[in-house]
Coordinates of C-alpha atoms in Angstrom, one line a residue:
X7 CA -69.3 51.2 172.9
X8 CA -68.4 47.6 171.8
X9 CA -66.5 44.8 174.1
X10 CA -63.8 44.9 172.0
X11 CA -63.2 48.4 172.0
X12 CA -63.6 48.9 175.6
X13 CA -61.5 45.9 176.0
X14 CA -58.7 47.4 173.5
X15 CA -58.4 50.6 175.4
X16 CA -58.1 48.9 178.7
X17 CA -55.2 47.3 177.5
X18 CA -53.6 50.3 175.6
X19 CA -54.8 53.5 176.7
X20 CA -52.4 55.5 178.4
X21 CA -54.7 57.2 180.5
X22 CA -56.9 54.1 181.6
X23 CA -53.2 52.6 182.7
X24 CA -52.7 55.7 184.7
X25 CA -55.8 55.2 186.5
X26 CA -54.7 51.3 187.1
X27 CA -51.2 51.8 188.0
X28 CA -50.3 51.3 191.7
X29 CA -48.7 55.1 192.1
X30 CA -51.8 56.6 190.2
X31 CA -52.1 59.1 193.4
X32 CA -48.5 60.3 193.1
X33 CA -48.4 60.3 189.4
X34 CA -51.4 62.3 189.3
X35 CA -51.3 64.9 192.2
X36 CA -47.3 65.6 190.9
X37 CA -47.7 65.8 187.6
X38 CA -50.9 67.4 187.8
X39 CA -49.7 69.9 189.9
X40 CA -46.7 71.1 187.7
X41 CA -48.0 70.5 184.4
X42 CA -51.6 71.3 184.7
X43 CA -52.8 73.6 187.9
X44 CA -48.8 75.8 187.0
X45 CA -49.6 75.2 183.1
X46 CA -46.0 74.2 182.3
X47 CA -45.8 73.0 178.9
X48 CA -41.8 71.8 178.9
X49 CA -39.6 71.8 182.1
X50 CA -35.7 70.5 182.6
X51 CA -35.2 67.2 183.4
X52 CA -33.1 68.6 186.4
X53 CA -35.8 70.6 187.5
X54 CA -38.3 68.1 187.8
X55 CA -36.1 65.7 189.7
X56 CA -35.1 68.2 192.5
X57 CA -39.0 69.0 192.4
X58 CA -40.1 64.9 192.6
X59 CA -37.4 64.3 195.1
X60 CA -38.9 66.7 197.7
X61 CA -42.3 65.7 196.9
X62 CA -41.3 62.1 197.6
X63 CA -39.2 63.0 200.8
X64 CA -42.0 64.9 202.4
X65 CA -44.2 61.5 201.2
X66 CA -42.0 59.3 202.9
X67 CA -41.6 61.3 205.9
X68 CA -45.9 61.2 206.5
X69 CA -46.5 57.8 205.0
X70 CA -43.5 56.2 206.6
X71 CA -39.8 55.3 205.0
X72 CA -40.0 52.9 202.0
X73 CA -43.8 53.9 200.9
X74 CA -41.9 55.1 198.0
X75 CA -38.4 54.0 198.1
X76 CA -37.1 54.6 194.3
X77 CA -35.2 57.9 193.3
X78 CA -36.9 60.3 191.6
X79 CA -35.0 59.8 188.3
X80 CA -36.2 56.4 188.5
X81 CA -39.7 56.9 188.7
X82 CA -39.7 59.6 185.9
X83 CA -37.7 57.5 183.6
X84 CA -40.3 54.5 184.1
X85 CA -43.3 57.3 183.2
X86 CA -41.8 58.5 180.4
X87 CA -41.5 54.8 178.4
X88 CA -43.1 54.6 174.9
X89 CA -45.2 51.8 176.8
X90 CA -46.1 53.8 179.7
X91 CA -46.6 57.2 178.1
X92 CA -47.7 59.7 180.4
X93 CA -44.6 61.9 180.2
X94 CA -42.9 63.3 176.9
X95 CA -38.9 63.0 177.0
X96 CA -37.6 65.3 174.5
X97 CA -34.3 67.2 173.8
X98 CA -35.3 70.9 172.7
X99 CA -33.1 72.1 169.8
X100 CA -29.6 73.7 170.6
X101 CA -29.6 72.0 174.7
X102 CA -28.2 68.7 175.3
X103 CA -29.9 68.9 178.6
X104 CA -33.7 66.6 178.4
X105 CA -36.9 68.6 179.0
X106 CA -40.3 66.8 179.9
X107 CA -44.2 67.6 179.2
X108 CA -46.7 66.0 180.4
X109 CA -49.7 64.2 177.6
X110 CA -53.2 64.2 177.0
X111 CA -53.5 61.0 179.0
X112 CA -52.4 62.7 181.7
X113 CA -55.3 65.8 181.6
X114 CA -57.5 63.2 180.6
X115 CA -57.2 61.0 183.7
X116 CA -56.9 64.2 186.0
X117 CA -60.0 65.1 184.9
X118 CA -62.1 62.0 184.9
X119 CA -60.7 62.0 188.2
X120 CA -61.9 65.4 189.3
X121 CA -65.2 64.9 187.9
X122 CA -65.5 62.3 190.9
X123 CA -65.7 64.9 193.7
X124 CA -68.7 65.9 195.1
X125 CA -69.9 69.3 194.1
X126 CA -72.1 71.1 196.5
X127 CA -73.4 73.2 193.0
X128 CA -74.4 71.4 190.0
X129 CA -76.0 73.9 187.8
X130 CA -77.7 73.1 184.4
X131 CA -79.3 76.1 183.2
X132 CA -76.0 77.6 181.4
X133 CA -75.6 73.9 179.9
X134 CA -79.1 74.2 178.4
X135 CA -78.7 77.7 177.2
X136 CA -75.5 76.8 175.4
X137 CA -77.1 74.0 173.4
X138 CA -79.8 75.8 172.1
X139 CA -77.5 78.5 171.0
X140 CA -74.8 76.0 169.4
X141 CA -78.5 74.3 167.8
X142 CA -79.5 78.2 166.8
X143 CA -75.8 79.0 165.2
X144 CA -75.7 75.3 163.3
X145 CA -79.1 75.8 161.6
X146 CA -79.0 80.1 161.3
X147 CA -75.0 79.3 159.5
X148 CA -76.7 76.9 157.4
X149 CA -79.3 78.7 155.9
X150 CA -78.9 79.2 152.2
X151 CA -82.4 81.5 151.3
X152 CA -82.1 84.8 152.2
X153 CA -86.1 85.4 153.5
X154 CA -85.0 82.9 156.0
X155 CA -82.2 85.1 157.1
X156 CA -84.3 88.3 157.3
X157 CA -86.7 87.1 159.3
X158 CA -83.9 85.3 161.6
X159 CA -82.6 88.9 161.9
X160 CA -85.8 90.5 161.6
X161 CA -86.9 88.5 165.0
X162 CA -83.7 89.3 167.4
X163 CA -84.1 93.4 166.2
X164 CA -87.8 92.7 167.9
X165 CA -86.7 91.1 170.4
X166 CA -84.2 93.6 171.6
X167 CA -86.4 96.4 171.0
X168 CA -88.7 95.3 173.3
X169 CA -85.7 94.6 175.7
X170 CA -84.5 98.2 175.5
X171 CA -88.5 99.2 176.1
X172 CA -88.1 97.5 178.7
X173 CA -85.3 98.5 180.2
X174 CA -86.5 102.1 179.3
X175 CA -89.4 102.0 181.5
X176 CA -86.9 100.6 184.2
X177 CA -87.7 96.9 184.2
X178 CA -84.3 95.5 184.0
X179 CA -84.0 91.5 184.5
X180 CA -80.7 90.7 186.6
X181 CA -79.6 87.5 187.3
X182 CA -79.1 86.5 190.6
X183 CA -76.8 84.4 192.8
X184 CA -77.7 80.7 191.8
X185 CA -77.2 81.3 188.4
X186 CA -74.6 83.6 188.4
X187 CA -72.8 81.2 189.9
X188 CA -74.1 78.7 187.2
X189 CA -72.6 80.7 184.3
X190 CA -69.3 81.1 186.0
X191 CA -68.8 77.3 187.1
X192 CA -69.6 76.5 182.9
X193 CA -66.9 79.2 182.1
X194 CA -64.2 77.4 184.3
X195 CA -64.5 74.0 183.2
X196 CA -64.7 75.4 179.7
X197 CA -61.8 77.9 180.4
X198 CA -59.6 74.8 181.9
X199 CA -60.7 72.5 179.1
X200 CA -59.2 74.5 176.6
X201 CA -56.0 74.2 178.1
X202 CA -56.0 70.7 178.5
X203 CA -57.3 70.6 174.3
X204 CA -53.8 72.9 173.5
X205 CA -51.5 69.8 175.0
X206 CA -54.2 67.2 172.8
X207 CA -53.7 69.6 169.3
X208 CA -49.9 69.6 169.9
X209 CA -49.9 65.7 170.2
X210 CA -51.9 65.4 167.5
X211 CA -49.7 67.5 164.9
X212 CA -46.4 64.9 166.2
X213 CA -48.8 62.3 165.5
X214 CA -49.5 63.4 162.3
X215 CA -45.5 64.6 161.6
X216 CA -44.5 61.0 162.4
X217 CA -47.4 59.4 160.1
X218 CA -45.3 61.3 157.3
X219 CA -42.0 60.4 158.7
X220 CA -43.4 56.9 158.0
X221 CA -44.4 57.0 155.0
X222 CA -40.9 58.4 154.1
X223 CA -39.0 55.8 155.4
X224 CA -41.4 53.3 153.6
X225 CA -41.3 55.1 150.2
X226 CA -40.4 53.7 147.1
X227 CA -41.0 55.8 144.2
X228 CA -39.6 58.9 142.7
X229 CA -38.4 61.7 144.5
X230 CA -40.8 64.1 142.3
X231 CA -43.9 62.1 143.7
X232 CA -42.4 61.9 147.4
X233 CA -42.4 65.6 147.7
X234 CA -45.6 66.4 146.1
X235 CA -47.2 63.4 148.7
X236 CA -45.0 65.6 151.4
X237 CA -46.1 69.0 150.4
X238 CA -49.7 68.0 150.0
X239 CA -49.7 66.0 153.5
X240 CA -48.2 69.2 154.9
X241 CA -51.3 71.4 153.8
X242 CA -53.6 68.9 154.4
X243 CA -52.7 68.7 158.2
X244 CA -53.4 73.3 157.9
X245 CA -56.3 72.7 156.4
X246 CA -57.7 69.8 158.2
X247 CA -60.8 70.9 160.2
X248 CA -58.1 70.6 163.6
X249 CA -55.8 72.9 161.6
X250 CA -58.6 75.3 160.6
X251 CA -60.6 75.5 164.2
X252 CA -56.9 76.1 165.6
X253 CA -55.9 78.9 163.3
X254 CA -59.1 80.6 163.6
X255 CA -58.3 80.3 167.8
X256 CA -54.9 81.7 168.1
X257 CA -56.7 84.7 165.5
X258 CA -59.1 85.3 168.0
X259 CA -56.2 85.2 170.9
X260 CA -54.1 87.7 168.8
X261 CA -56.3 90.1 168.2
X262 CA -55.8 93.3 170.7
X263 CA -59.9 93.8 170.3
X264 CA -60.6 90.7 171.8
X265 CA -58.4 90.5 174.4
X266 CA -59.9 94.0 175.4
X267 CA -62.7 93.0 175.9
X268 CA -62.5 89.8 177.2
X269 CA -60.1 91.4 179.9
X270 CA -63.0 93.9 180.8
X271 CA -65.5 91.1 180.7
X272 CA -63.1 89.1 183.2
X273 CA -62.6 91.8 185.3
X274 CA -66.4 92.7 185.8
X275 CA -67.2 89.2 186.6
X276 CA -64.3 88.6 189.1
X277 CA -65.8 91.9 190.7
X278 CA -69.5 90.4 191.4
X279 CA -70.2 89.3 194.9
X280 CA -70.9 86.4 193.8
X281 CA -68.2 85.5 192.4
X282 CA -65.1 87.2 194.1
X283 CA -61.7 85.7 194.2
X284 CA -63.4 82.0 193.9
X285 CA -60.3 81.3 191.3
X286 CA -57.5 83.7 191.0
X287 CA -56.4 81.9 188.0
X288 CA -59.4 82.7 185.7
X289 CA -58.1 86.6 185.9
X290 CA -55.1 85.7 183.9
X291 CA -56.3 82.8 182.0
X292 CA -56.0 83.9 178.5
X293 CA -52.5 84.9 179.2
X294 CA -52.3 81.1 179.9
X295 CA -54.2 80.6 176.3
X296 CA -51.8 82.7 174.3
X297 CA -48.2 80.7 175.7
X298 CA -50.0 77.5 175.5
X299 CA -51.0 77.9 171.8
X300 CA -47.6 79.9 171.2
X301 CA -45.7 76.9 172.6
X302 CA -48.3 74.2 169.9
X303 CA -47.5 76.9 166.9
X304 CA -43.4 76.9 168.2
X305 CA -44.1 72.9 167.4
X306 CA -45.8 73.2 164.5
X307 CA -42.6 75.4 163.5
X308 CA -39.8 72.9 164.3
X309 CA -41.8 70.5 162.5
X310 CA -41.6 71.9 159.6
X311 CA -38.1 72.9 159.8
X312 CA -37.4 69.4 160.3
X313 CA -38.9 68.1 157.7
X314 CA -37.5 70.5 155.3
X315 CA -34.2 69.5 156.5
X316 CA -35.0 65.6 156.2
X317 CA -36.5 66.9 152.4
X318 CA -32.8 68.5 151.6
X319 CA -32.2 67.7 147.9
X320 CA -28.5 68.7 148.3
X321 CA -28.6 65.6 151.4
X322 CA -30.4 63.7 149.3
X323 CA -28.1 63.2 146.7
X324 CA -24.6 63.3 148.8
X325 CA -25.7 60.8 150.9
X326 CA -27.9 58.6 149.3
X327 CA -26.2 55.4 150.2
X328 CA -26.1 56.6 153.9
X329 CA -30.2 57.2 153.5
X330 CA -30.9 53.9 151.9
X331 CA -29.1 52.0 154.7
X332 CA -31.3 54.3 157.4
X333 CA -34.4 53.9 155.2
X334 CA -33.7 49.9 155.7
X335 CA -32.9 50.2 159.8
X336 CA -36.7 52.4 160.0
X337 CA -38.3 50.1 157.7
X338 CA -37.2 47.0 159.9
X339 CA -38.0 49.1 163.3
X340 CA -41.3 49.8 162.2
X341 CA -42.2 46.3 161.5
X342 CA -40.5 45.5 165.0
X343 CA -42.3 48.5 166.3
X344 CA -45.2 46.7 168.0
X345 CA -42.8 43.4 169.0
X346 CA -42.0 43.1 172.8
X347 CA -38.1 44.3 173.1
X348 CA -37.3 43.4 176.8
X349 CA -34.4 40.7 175.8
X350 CA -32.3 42.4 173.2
X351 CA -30.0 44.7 174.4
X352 CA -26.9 45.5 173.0
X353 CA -23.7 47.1 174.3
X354 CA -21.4 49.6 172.8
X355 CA -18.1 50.9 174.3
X356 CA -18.4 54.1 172.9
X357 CA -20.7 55.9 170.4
X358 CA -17.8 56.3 167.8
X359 CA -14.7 54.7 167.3
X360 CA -11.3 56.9 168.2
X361 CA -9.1 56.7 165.7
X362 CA -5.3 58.0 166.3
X363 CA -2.8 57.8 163.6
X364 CA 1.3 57.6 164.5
X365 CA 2.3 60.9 162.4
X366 CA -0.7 62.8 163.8
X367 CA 1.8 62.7 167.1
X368 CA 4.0 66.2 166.9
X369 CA 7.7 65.7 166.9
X370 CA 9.6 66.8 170.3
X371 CA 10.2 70.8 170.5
X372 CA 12.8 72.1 173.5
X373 CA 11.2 74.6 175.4
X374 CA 12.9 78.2 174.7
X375 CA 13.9 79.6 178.2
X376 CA 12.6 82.5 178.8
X377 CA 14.6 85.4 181.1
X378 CA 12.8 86.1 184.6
X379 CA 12.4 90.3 186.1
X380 CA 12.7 89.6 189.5
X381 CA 12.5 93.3 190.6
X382 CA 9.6 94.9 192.2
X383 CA 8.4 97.5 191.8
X384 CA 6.6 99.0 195.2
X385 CA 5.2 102.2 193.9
X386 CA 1.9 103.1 193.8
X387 CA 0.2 102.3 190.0
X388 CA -0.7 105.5 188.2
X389 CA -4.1 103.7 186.8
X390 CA -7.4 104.8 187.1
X391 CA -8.8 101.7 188.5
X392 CA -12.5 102.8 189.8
X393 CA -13.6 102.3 186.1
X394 CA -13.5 98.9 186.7
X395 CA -16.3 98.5 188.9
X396 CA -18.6 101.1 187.7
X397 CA -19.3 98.3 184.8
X398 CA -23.2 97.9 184.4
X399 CA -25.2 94.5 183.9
X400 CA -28.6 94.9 181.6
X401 CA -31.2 92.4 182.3
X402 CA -32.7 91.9 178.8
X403 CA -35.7 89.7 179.8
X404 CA -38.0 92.9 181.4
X405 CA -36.6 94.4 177.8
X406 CA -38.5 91.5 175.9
X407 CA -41.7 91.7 178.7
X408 CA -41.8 95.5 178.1
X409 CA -41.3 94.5 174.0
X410 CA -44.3 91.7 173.7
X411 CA -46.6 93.8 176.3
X412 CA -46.3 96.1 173.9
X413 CA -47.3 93.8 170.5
X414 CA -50.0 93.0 172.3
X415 CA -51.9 96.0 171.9
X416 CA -50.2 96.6 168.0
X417 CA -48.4 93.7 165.6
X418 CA -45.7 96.5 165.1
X419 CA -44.1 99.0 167.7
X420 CA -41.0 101.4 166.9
X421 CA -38.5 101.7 170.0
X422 CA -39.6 105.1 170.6
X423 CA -42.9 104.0 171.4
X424 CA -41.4 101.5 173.7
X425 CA -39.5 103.8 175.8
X426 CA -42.1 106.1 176.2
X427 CA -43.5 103.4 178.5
X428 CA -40.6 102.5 179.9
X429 CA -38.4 105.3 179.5
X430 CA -33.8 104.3 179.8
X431 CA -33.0 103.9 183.5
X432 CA -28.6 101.9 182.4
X433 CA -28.5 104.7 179.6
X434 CA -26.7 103.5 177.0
X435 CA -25.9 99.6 177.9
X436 CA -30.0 99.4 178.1
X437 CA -29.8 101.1 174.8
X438 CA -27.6 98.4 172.8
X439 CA -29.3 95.9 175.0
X440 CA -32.9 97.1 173.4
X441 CA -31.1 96.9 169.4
X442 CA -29.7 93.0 170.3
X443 CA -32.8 91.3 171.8
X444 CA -33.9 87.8 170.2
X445 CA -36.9 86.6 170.7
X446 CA -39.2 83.5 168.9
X447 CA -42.4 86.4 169.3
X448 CA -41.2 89.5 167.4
X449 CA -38.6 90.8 164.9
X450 CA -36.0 93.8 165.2
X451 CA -36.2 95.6 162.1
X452 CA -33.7 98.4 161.5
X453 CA -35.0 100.6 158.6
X454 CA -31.5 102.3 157.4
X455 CA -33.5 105.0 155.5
X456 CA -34.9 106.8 158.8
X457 CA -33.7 108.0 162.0
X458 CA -34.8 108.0 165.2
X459 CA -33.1 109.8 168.0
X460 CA -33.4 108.5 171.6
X461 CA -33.1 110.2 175.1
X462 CA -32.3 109.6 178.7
X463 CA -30.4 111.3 181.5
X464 CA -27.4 110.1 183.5
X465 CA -27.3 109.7 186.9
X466 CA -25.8 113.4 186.7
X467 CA -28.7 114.9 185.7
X468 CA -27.3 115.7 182.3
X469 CA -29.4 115.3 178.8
X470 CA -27.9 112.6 177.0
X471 CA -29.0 111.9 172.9
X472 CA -28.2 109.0 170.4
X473 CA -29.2 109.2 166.6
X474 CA -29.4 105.9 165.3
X475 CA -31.2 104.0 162.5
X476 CA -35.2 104.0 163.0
X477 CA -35.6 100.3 164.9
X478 CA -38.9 98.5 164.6
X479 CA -40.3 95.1 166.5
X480 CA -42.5 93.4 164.3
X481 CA -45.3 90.5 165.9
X482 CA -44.7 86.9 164.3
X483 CA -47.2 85.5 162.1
X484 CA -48.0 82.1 162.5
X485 CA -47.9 80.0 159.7
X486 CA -49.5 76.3 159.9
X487 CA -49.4 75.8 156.2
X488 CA -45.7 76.1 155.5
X489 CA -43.6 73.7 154.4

């Protein structure tokens, strides 16, 4: 590297200023904790207060009062500034409440600084193994003449026939401890890395969003050749190689195969001796993998939605004035964009005016007096009032689990199928509450034309049965290259 790159990313890089910053040990061991160990991708602002707040009490109370005498509001507000940049401030759509999410600087400088720790097991073997086979894959998936090919494939059928003749006359080759462990310490860091890559891909699409959102604002031409620049920005960020690798990822994550067998695989390797319960983690890390790259194609989604909205051509031409003046106010904050702000501040009573007119104030209306029963009446009520606590509360988030445990294995599953797993225990109010689920991972389909009739007993013991119209949940697809 040059002088003046290294000397550009010391003064810009959010995670070098991390590593810098005076609270780098609290900044890190907090946010690391939440965001990376707990793999939260977005969390309440109130949440992550009350969470700071104790970890800075507990600070306080070990280090001594004042080590960290700020609130916690404070200190998140600071690490969440454009210029600071290792939290993500957001409003999620339909909450008025803010949400944060950590950045890549973050992982990044967690990770640099984990790599600093002595490790009483270095092992390189796996490393070496792993090139050769990337080198192997690179020049095999380049070969264009087929004799090439057959002998490639001609060669491995050798050499595992004389594996299994080996094998057959009982000479099997077993790894043992020191490279056992080898292999597993390779799959961790590659395991965790991946992780820390979904939180880079995601921050790479809003990069790439707000690149667009630029040019927008900037645009002069015709409408015709804004939205063929849009449209073809749009595929070119699905079929950039990012966009492509991605895809072909969350494939791999949804199909029920693969996450067999890699299950099985996990499973047989957490059982070695060797290994044991070293990580617990690692037995449920491509669970972890599927909500992380869920929550970057949710993203990708809103995105788009966005931007179709921002693209409305009704919009467009009612308010044209009103998008001409805001085209103005971007253009001018993107060229002030890079300018230091800290002296212009400007104060506004209220975000709109209130306006009240005089004949908007309703004309004076007596009250009519109204005539007052003032008998009691001391009998005993002739209601049946026990009805109204045998009312019954269904919990529809073990619904949804039961639901999307059950798309995992299929991308469609009928409600039948459902409750055969997980049979009606709240009888009907389950029922309705199975018919009325929403969720961003799967579709209720009700297919009119068919009929499915569902079963369940009462805490009587009687046979209860409701015939209603055959209900499907459908998998979503994700879709990186809509507009």
């Amino acid at each position: 590297m040059e002088f003046d790159e290294v000397e550009w990313l010391r003064r810009n890089n959010a995670a070098w200023r991390l590593l810098r910053a005076d609270h780098a040990a609290l900044v890190l061991s907090f946010l690391g904790r939440v965001f990376v160990e707990e793999n939260v991708r977005s969390i309440s602002g109130v949440e992550l207060t009350a969470r700071l707040e104790d970890e800075l009490f507990a600070l306080n109370e070990r280090l001594g009062a004042g080590t960290f005498p700020r609130a916690a509001k404070s200190y998140l507000d600071d690490w969440a500034q454009p210029e600071v940049g290792w939290l993500r401030k957001y409003y999620p759509p339909d909450s008025d409440q803010v949400h944060f999410d950590a950045t890549p600087a973050v992982e990044r400088a967690l990770s640099w600084v984990q790599s600093l720790q002595a490790r009483s097991f270095v092992g390189t073997e796996s490393r070496l193994n792993i090139v050769l086979e990337l080198l192997r894959q690179m020049v095999y998936g380049a070969e264009t003449d087929p004799d090439a090919r057959l002998a490639e494939l001609q060669a491995r059928r050798e050499a595992i026939d004389a594996e299994i003749a080996k094998v057959r006359a009982g000479q099997v080759e077993v790894l043992d401890g020191a490279a056992q462990r080898d292999r597993y310490q390779q799959f961790v860091a590659t395991a965790r890395g991946l992780l820390a890559d979904f939180r880079e891909v995601e921050a790479n699409f809003r990069a790439l969003d707000r690149a667009l959102r630029e040019k927008i604002a900037t645009w002069s031409g015709s409408k015709g050749e804004l939205l063929d620049e849009v449209v073809g920005s749009r595929h070119a960020i699905a079929d950039s190689d990012q966009g492509r690798s991605f895809h072909a990822f969350y494939d791999f994550l949804l199909s029920p195969q693969r996450q067999q067998e890699f299950s099985d695989l996990l499973a047989r390797v957490q059982s070695l001796d060797v290994i044991g319960a070293s990580d617990p983690r690692m037995r449920r890390i491509h669970y972890d993998w599927l909500d992380a790259a869920e929550r970057t194609q949710a993203t990708v989604r809103l995105l788009s939605e966005q931007l179709r909205r921002f693209l409305d051509d009704q919009v467009w031409l009612e308010n044209r004035r009103v998008m001409d003046l805001l085209r103005g106010i971007e253009t001018h904050a993107l060229a002030l964009r890079d300018q230091r702000t800290d002296g212009l501040v400007f104060e506004l009573d209220a975000a709109a005016p209130q306006v009240v007119l005089p004949m908007e104030r309703p004309l004076y209306r007596p009250r009519a007096k109204q005539p007052l029963d003032s008998t009691v009446d001391t009998g005993e009520p002739d209601v049946d009032v026990s009805r109204l606590f045998e009312q019954v509360h269904v919990d529809p988030v073990p619904l949804t689990d039961a639901v999307r445990a059950a798309l995992r294995r299929s991308s469609q599953v009928s409600l039948p199928e459902v409750l055969a797993n997980r049979p009606l225990e709240q009888g009907l109010a389950e029922l309705v509450t199975y018919l009325s689920l929403r969720d961003p991972g799967f579709d209720v389909v009700f297919d009119e034309d068919r009929r499915d009739q569902v079963r369940w007993y009462d805490p009587d013991g009687r046979t209860r049965t409701a015939l209603l119209p055959a209900v499907s949940f459908l998998r979503r697809v994700p879709a990186l290259d809509r507009v």
